[in-house]
Coordinates of C-alpha atoms in Angstrom, one line a residue:
M115 CA 65.4 -143.5 134.8
E116 CA 62.9 -146.0 136.0
A117 CA 63.3 -149.6 134.8
H118 CA 59.9 -149.7 133.0
N119 CA 61.2 -146.9 130.8
A120 CA 64.8 -148.2 130.3
T121 CA 65.4 -149.1 126.6
D122 CA 68.3 -151.3 127.6
A123 CA 66.1 -153.3 130.0
L124 CA 63.5 -154.7 127.5
P125 CA 63.5 -158.2 126.5
V126 CA 65.8 -159.0 123.5
V127 CA 64.9 -162.0 121.1
R128 CA 68.0 -164.0 121.4
R129 CA 67.4 -166.6 119.0
A130 CA 64.6 -168.3 116.9
E131 CA 63.8 -172.2 117.6
A132 CA 62.4 -174.5 114.8
L133 CA 60.7 -177.6 115.4
A134 CA 62.7 -180.7 116.1
T135 CA 60.7 -182.5 113.3
G136 CA 62.0 -180.0 110.6
V137 CA 58.5 -179.0 109.4
G138 CA 56.8 -175.9 109.5
I139 CA 57.2 -172.1 109.0
M140 CA 60.7 -172.1 110.3
A141 CA 61.8 -175.4 108.8
D142 CA 65.7 -175.5 107.9
R143 CA 65.9 -171.8 109.2
D144 CA 67.6 -170.8 112.6
G145 CA 66.0 -167.5 112.4
E146 CA 68.9 -165.7 111.1
G147 CA 69.5 -164.1 107.7
R148 CA 66.9 -163.3 104.8
E149 CA 65.9 -166.2 102.6
T150 CA 66.5 -165.2 99.0
L151 CA 64.1 -165.8 96.3
N152 CA 66.6 -168.7 94.8
E153 CA 66.7 -170.2 98.4
Y154 CA 62.9 -170.0 98.6
R155 CA 62.6 -171.6 95.2
T156 CA 64.5 -174.6 96.0
R157 CA 62.0 -175.3 98.8
G158 CA 59.3 -175.4 96.3
G159 CA 58.1 -171.7 96.5
Y160 CA 56.2 -169.8 93.8
P161 CA 54.5 -172.8 92.2
P162 CA 51.9 -172.6 89.5
L163 CA 48.7 -171.3 90.9
A164 CA 45.9 -173.7 91.2
E165 CA 42.2 -172.8 90.7
P166 CA 40.9 -170.4 93.3
S167 CA 38.4 -172.9 94.7
A168 CA 41.1 -175.6 95.0
I169 CA 43.4 -173.0 97.0
R170 CA 40.5 -172.4 99.4
A171 CA 39.9 -176.1 99.8
A172 CA 43.5 -176.7 100.7
V173 CA 43.2 -174.0 103.2
R174 CA 40.3 -175.5 104.6
A175 CA 41.6 -178.9 104.7
A176 CA 44.9 -177.5 106.6
E177 CA 42.6 -175.8 109.1
V178 CA 44.7 -172.7 108.9
R179 CA 43.7 -170.2 111.5
G180 CA 44.2 -166.4 111.8
A181 CA 47.4 -165.7 113.7
G182 CA 46.7 -162.0 114.5
G183 CA 44.7 -162.5 117.5
A184 CA 41.2 -164.2 117.1
G185 CA 42.1 -167.3 115.3
F186 CA 39.2 -167.2 112.9
P187 CA 39.2 -169.9 110.3
T188 CA 40.9 -168.5 107.4
A189 CA 39.1 -170.5 104.7
V190 CA 35.9 -168.9 105.9
K191 CA 37.4 -165.5 105.3
L192 CA 38.5 -166.5 101.8
D193 CA 35.3 -167.8 100.9
T194 CA 33.5 -164.7 102.0
V195 CA 35.7 -162.2 100.2
A196 CA 35.7 -164.5 97.2
A197 CA 31.7 -164.4 97.1
A198 CA 31.6 -160.6 97.5
P199 CA 31.2 -158.5 94.3
G200 CA 34.5 -157.5 93.0
P201 CA 36.9 -156.0 92.2
R202 CA 38.6 -157.1 95.5
V203 CA 41.8 -156.4 97.6
A204 CA 44.1 -158.7 99.5
V205 CA 46.4 -157.3 102.3
A206 CA 49.4 -159.0 104.2
N207 CA 49.2 -157.4 107.6
G208 CA 52.4 -157.4 109.4
E209 CA 51.8 -154.4 111.8
E210 CA 52.7 -156.1 115.0
G211 CA 51.1 -153.9 117.7
E212 CA 51.4 -156.3 120.6
P213 CA 54.6 -155.2 122.6
A214 CA 55.5 -158.7 123.6
S215 CA 55.2 -160.3 120.1
A216 CA 58.0 -160.5 117.6
K217 CA 57.1 -163.4 115.5
D218 CA 55.7 -161.4 112.6
R219 CA 58.8 -159.0 112.4
R220 CA 61.0 -162.1 112.5
L221 CA 59.0 -163.8 109.9
L222 CA 59.0 -160.6 107.5
R223 CA 62.8 -160.2 108.0
N224 CA 63.9 -163.9 107.5
R225 CA 61.3 -165.3 105.3
P226 CA 59.6 -162.5 103.0
H227 CA 59.1 -164.8 100.1
L228 CA 57.0 -167.1 102.0
V229 CA 54.7 -164.4 103.1
L230 CA 54.5 -162.9 99.6
D231 CA 53.9 -166.4 98.1
G232 CA 50.9 -166.6 100.6
L233 CA 49.6 -163.3 99.7
R234 CA 49.9 -164.2 96.1
H235 CA 47.8 -167.6 96.8
A236 CA 45.3 -165.6 98.8
A237 CA 44.9 -162.8 96.4
H238 CA 44.3 -165.5 93.6
A239 CA 41.9 -167.4 95.9
V240 CA 39.6 -164.4 96.5
G241 CA 39.9 -162.7 92.9
A242 CA 41.9 -159.9 94.1
D243 CA 43.4 -157.6 91.5
T244 CA 45.2 -155.4 94.2
A245 CA 47.4 -156.4 97.0
F246 CA 49.3 -154.6 99.7
V247 CA 52.0 -155.6 102.4
Y248 CA 51.3 -153.5 105.5
V249 CA 54.2 -153.1 108.0
S250 CA 55.6 -150.8 110.6
D251 CA 59.0 -152.3 111.3
A252 CA 61.7 -150.6 109.2
E253 CA 64.0 -153.8 108.8
A254 CA 60.8 -155.9 107.7
A255 CA 60.0 -153.3 105.3
A256 CA 63.5 -153.3 104.0
S257 CA 63.4 -157.3 103.7
V258 CA 60.1 -157.2 101.8
R259 CA 61.3 -154.5 99.5
Q260 CA 64.3 -156.4 98.6
A261 CA 62.1 -159.6 98.0
L262 CA 59.8 -157.6 95.6
A263 CA 63.0 -156.5 93.9
E264 CA 64.1 -159.9 93.3
L265 CA 60.6 -160.9 92.0
A266 CA 60.7 -158.0 89.5
E267 CA 64.1 -158.8 88.3
D268 CA 63.4 -162.5 88.1
G269 CA 60.3 -161.8 85.8
L270 CA 57.9 -163.1 88.5
G271 CA 56.6 -159.6 89.8
A272 CA 56.1 -156.0 88.5
G273 CA 55.8 -155.7 84.7
A274 CA 53.7 -158.7 84.2
T275 CA 50.6 -158.7 81.9
D276 CA 47.1 -157.9 83.3
S277 CA 44.8 -160.8 84.4
A278 CA 42.9 -160.8 81.2
G279 CA 46.2 -161.6 79.2
P280 CA 48.4 -164.6 79.0
D281 CA 50.3 -165.5 82.1
P282 CA 54.0 -164.6 82.1
V283 CA 56.4 -167.3 82.2
G284 CA 59.3 -167.1 84.7
P285 CA 62.8 -168.2 84.3
A286 CA 62.0 -171.5 86.1
G287 CA 59.2 -172.2 83.5
L288 CA 56.5 -171.4 86.2
R289 CA 53.4 -169.7 84.6
L290 CA 52.3 -167.0 87.1
P291 CA 49.8 -164.1 86.9
A292 CA 50.8 -160.6 87.6
F293 CA 52.0 -160.2 91.3
A294 CA 53.2 -156.7 92.3
P295 CA 52.0 -156.1 95.8
T296 CA 52.4 -152.3 97.2
L297 CA 54.6 -152.0 100.4
V298 CA 53.0 -149.5 102.8
E299 CA 54.8 -148.5 106.0
V300 CA 52.8 -147.1 108.9
T301 CA 53.7 -145.7 112.3
P302 CA 53.6 -148.5 114.8
S303 CA 50.8 -148.6 117.5
Y304 CA 48.9 -151.0 119.5
V305 CA 45.7 -150.4 117.3
A306 CA 47.5 -149.9 114.1
G307 CA 47.1 -153.4 113.1
E308 CA 43.4 -153.6 113.9
E309 CA 41.7 -154.7 110.5
T310 CA 39.7 -151.6 110.1
A311 CA 42.6 -149.4 111.1
V312 CA 44.6 -151.3 108.3
V313 CA 41.8 -150.4 105.7
R314 CA 41.6 -146.7 106.9
A315 CA 45.5 -146.4 106.6
L316 CA 45.6 -147.8 103.3
G317 CA 43.0 -145.4 102.0
G318 CA 45.4 -142.6 103.0
D319 CA 43.9 -141.8 106.5
V320 CA 45.3 -142.4 110.1
A321 CA 45.7 -145.9 111.3
L322 CA 42.8 -146.0 113.8
P323 CA 39.8 -148.5 114.1
L324 CA 36.7 -147.6 112.4
P325 CA 33.0 -148.3 113.7
K326 CA 31.7 -151.8 112.6
P327 CA 29.9 -152.8 110.2
P328 CA 30.9 -152.6 107.8
R329 CA 33.6 -155.0 108.1
P330 CA 36.5 -155.1 105.6
Y331 CA 35.2 -158.3 103.8
E332 CA 32.1 -156.1 103.0
Q333 CA 33.7 -152.6 102.4
G334 CA 37.2 -152.3 102.8
V335 CA 40.2 -150.4 101.0
G336 CA 38.5 -147.9 98.4
G337 CA 35.2 -149.6 99.3
R338 CA 36.1 -152.8 97.9
P339 CA 35.7 -156.2 99.7
T340 CA 39.1 -156.7 101.4
L341 CA 40.9 -159.7 102.7
V342 CA 43.2 -158.7 105.6
S343 CA 45.3 -161.5 106.7
N344 CA 48.1 -161.7 109.3
V345 CA 51.6 -162.4 107.8
E346 CA 51.9 -165.7 109.7
T347 CA 48.6 -166.8 108.5
L348 CA 49.6 -166.1 104.8
A349 CA 52.8 -168.1 105.5
R350 CA 50.7 -171.1 106.2
V351 CA 48.4 -170.4 103.2
A352 CA 51.4 -170.6 100.9
L353 CA 52.5 -174.0 102.6
A354 CA 48.8 -175.4 102.5
A355 CA 48.4 -174.3 98.8
R356 CA 51.5 -176.4 97.8
G357 CA 50.4 -179.5 99.6
E358 CA 53.0 -179.6 102.5
P359 CA 52.3 -182.0 105.3
G360 CA 49.6 -180.8 107.7
A361 CA 52.1 -179.7 110.4
S362 CA 53.4 -177.2 108.0
A363 CA 50.1 -175.6 107.3
G364 CA 47.8 -175.9 110.2
D365 CA 49.3 -177.9 113.1
T366 CA 51.8 -175.4 114.5
V367 CA 51.7 -171.9 115.8
L368 CA 54.6 -169.3 116.3
L369 CA 55.0 -168.2 119.7
T370 CA 57.1 -165.3 121.5
V371 CA 58.0 -166.5 124.8
V372 CA 59.2 -163.6 127.1
A373 CA 61.1 -164.3 130.5
G374 CA 63.0 -161.5 132.2
G375 CA 65.4 -160.0 129.8
D376 CA 65.1 -162.6 127.2
A377 CA 62.7 -163.7 124.5
W378 CA 62.4 -166.3 122.0
V379 CA 60.5 -166.9 118.9
C380 CA 59.7 -170.5 118.5
E381 CA 57.5 -172.8 116.5
A382 CA 55.3 -175.3 118.6
E383 CA 53.0 -178.1 117.9
A384 CA 49.6 -176.8 118.4
T385 CA 48.6 -180.2 120.1
A386 CA 51.4 -180.0 122.8
A387 CA 51.3 -177.9 126.0
V388 CA 52.7 -174.5 126.0
A389 CA 54.9 -175.5 128.7
A390 CA 56.8 -177.7 126.0
A391 CA 57.7 -174.6 124.1
V392 CA 58.7 -172.9 127.3
E393 CA 60.8 -175.8 128.2
R394 CA 62.6 -176.0 124.9
V395 CA 63.7 -172.4 124.7
R396 CA 64.0 -171.6 128.6
G397 CA 64.9 -174.8 130.0
S398 CA 62.1 -175.4 132.3
V399 CA 58.8 -173.9 133.7
D400 CA 60.3 -173.7 137.2
G401 CA 60.3 -170.3 138.9
V402 CA 57.2 -169.0 137.3
S403 CA 54.7 -167.4 139.5
A404 CA 52.2 -165.9 136.7
V405 CA 51.9 -165.8 133.0
L406 CA 50.2 -163.2 130.7
M407 CA 48.9 -165.5 128.0
G408 CA 48.2 -164.1 124.4
G409 CA 50.3 -161.1 125.3
F410 CA 48.2 -158.4 127.0
A411 CA 45.0 -159.6 125.4
G412 CA 44.7 -163.2 127.2
G413 CA 44.7 -162.1 130.8
I414 CA 47.0 -163.0 133.8
W415 CA 47.0 -166.6 135.0
R416 CA 48.6 -169.0 137.5
P417 CA 51.4 -171.1 135.9
D418 CA 49.0 -174.1 135.5
V419 CA 47.9 -172.3 132.2
L420 CA 51.1 -173.5 130.7
G421 CA 49.5 -177.1 130.7
A422 CA 47.1 -176.1 128.1
A423 CA 47.8 -176.9 124.5
A424 CA 49.2 -174.1 122.2
S425 CA 46.0 -173.8 120.2
H426 CA 43.0 -171.1 120.0
D427 CA 40.4 -173.8 120.9
T428 CA 42.2 -175.2 124.0
L429 CA 43.1 -171.9 125.6
R430 CA 39.6 -170.5 124.8
A431 CA 38.2 -173.4 126.6
H432 CA 40.6 -172.7 129.6
G433 CA 39.2 -169.2 129.4
S434 CA 42.1 -167.5 128.1
L435 CA 43.2 -166.7 124.5
L436 CA 46.3 -167.7 122.3
G437 CA 45.9 -164.2 120.7
C438 CA 49.1 -163.3 118.9
G439 CA 51.1 -166.2 120.5
A440 CA 52.9 -164.1 122.9
V441 CA 53.6 -165.9 126.4
I442 CA 54.9 -163.6 129.0
L443 CA 56.2 -165.3 132.0
V444 CA 56.2 -163.4 135.4
E445 CA 59.1 -165.2 137.4
D446 CA 59.6 -165.6 141.1
G447 CA 60.6 -162.5 142.7
D448 CA 58.7 -160.4 140.4
C449 CA 55.1 -159.4 141.3
P450 CA 51.9 -160.4 139.2
V451 CA 50.1 -157.0 140.4
A452 CA 53.2 -155.2 138.9
A453 CA 53.1 -157.2 135.7
A454 CA 49.3 -156.6 135.4
A455 CA 49.7 -152.7 136.3
D456 CA 52.4 -152.4 133.6
A457 CA 50.0 -154.0 130.8
A458 CA 47.0 -152.1 132.1
S459 CA 48.9 -148.7 132.0
F460 CA 50.2 -149.5 128.3
L461 CA 46.7 -150.5 127.1
A462 CA 45.0 -147.3 128.8
A463 CA 47.8 -145.1 127.2
S464 CA 47.3 -146.9 123.8
S465 CA 43.7 -146.0 123.4
A466 CA 42.9 -144.5 119.9
G467 CA 41.0 -141.6 121.9
Q468 CA 38.0 -142.0 119.5
C469 CA 35.6 -143.5 121.8
G470 CA 34.6 -141.7 125.0
A471 CA 33.6 -145.0 126.9
C472 CA 37.1 -146.4 125.9
V473 CA 39.1 -143.5 126.9
R474 CA 37.5 -142.9 130.2
G475 CA 36.9 -146.4 131.2
T476 CA 40.5 -147.7 130.4
H477 CA 42.2 -144.7 132.0
V478 CA 40.0 -144.9 135.2
A479 CA 40.4 -148.6 135.4
A480 CA 44.2 -148.4 135.0
E481 CA 44.6 -145.4 137.4
Q482 CA 42.9 -147.6 140.2
L483 CA 45.2 -150.7 139.6
I484 CA 48.2 -148.3 139.6
A485 CA 47.3 -146.9 142.9
I486 CA 46.8 -150.0 144.4
A487 CA 50.1 -151.5 143.0
R488 CA 52.0 -148.2 144.4
G489 CA 50.5 -149.0 147.9
V490 CA 48.4 -145.7 147.9
G491 CA 45.0 -147.5 147.0
T492 CA 42.2 -148.3 149.3
A493 CA 39.2 -150.5 149.3
E494 CA 37.3 -147.9 147.5
N495 CA 39.8 -148.1 144.6
L496 CA 39.5 -151.8 144.5
A497 CA 35.9 -151.5 144.3
L498 CA 36.0 -149.0 141.5
L499 CA 38.4 -151.2 139.6
R500 CA 36.0 -153.9 139.7
R501 CA 33.0 -151.8 138.5
R502 CA 35.0 -150.4 135.6
T503 CA 36.3 -153.9 134.5
A504 CA 32.7 -155.2 134.5
A505 CA 31.6 -152.1 132.1
L506 CA 34.7 -152.3 129.7
P507 CA 33.9 -155.2 127.4
G508 CA 32.2 -154.5 123.9
R509 CA 32.9 -150.6 124.3
G510 CA 34.5 -148.8 121.3
N511 CA 35.6 -149.5 117.9
C512 CA 38.2 -152.2 118.7
A513 CA 39.1 -154.9 121.1
L514 CA 41.5 -152.8 123.5
P515 CA 38.7 -152.5 126.3
D516 CA 38.1 -156.1 126.1
A517 CA 41.7 -156.8 126.4
L518 CA 42.1 -154.6 129.5
A519 CA 38.8 -156.1 130.9
M520 CA 40.3 -159.5 130.6
L521 CA 43.5 -158.8 132.2
L522 CA 41.8 -157.0 135.2
R523 CA 39.2 -159.7 135.5
T524 CA 41.7 -162.5 135.7
L525 CA 44.1 -160.6 138.0
D526 CA 41.1 -160.1 140.5
E527 CA 40.2 -163.9 140.1
H528 CA 43.6 -165.5 140.3
F529 CA 45.5 -163.0 142.6
A530 CA 43.0 -161.6 144.9
A531 CA 45.2 -162.3 147.8
E532 CA 48.1 -160.2 146.2
L533 CA 45.8 -157.6 145.4
D534 CA 44.5 -157.1 149.1
A535 CA 48.1 -157.3 150.3
H536 CA 49.0 -154.3 148.2
L537 CA 46.2 -152.2 150.0
A538 CA 48.7 -152.3 153.0
G539 CA 51.5 -151.0 151.1
P540 CA 53.6 -151.6 147.9
C541 CA 56.1 -154.5 147.4
Q542 CA 59.5 -153.6 146.3
V543 CA 58.9 -154.7 142.7
C544 CA 55.8 -152.4 142.5
A545 CA 57.5 -149.6 144.2
A546 CA 60.2 -149.9 141.6
R547 CA 58.4 -150.5 138.4
V548 CA 55.0 -149.4 138.2
P549 CA 54.5 -146.0 136.5
E550 CA 52.8 -143.1 138.3
Q551 CA 50.4 -142.6 135.2
P552 CA 49.4 -144.8 132.3
T553 CA 52.1 -144.8 129.7
T554 CA 52.9 -146.8 126.5
A555 CA 56.5 -147.4 127.9
T556 CA 56.3 -151.2 129.0
R557 CA 59.1 -153.5 130.3
F558 CA 57.6 -156.3 128.2
R559 CA 58.2 -154.6 124.9
V560 CA 60.4 -157.1 122.8
R561 CA 63.2 -155.9 120.7
L562 CA 64.6 -157.7 117.8
P563 CA 68.4 -157.4 117.2
H564 CA 69.3 -155.5 114.2
A565 CA 70.2 -157.8 111.0
T566 CA 73.9 -156.4 111.4
A567 CA 74.2 -157.2 115.0

């Protein structure tokens, strides 16, 4: 079996790294073991809820951003949904479609109560009377299910009175409104976590993106205004709402650093260079020839991109994206063209198949790059690749064509010499690793070890 299809060759998350300062989502956690309700409560979890406007103000002050890809200010989403006519819905989105990301699965497996507490605060902040936790990872679902059972047994979850009645009082004397989100499991795919795909799946349909408008905040689950928030975002909402230090809520990011056969989930200061996180988990940035920043959505870059701060704004100013926080290192001895062909192949094969421009455009573009990487491409293939790249952005119901366009454009901009060299024949890496046709198999797919491992 070729390396790009070999399961045992995929990067495995070896460990999780917390901040040296001891603050943030991973504070006091080494990434191993599920945090129980009692453990979470000792850290200040599930406090009495403040007024909705006060929660939104706290989230705004902490500058919490969406952690699923775009980095949109969370307070703006909260305000928008809260201002829409009710009834409303809130969703914790834990469907991690990016192959090179493991942060959401790690968070749900290890700190489910932090996510649930964030969902509770967010639902209250927008006046939602219905909440969902949306996941595709079986162990994450089991962790959330156990956390919900703990809440129900403790009197903080299912069985509480409705919002019109008195607040129930938990064993610790905390006055809490009813909170019983529904756990929904979905088949994993690259597009299943896109917010309109989430809405569609929760409505009983397939998890595929919908045309926009309307956006979920206008018309979401059951036609109701719906808040769809990434689970890392909601974890930060929980910290912000209870007044944790700024670094706990809005000044850090979770990254998945992928290098060779290893991967690390780490929490990094948003003001520090991405290189600092790489150095902490890998030892150094030496021996890196290229970087896929933000997973498959932020393009492929020379290693100097690691000098940018790990923030949405800084990386966007650089021309890239923080995206979901995945940082894929292409090491010396590997090939940037092979890495880009792998990602392009995956993206083309992951098309939802709903939009003709996306289906045709992504497949044709990926096929040109595959031909070049495998040493059978010509100047004609390269010219067609460039035309298709220019035509991809903004096509279809989701951002998949934009991700592929970013990848191909940056490859052409930063690795033109390498592309030209492959017109004369494949390198050893491409000959061994580049698939013949687009496939959802990718050597960058990160595996989390089982809880029992």
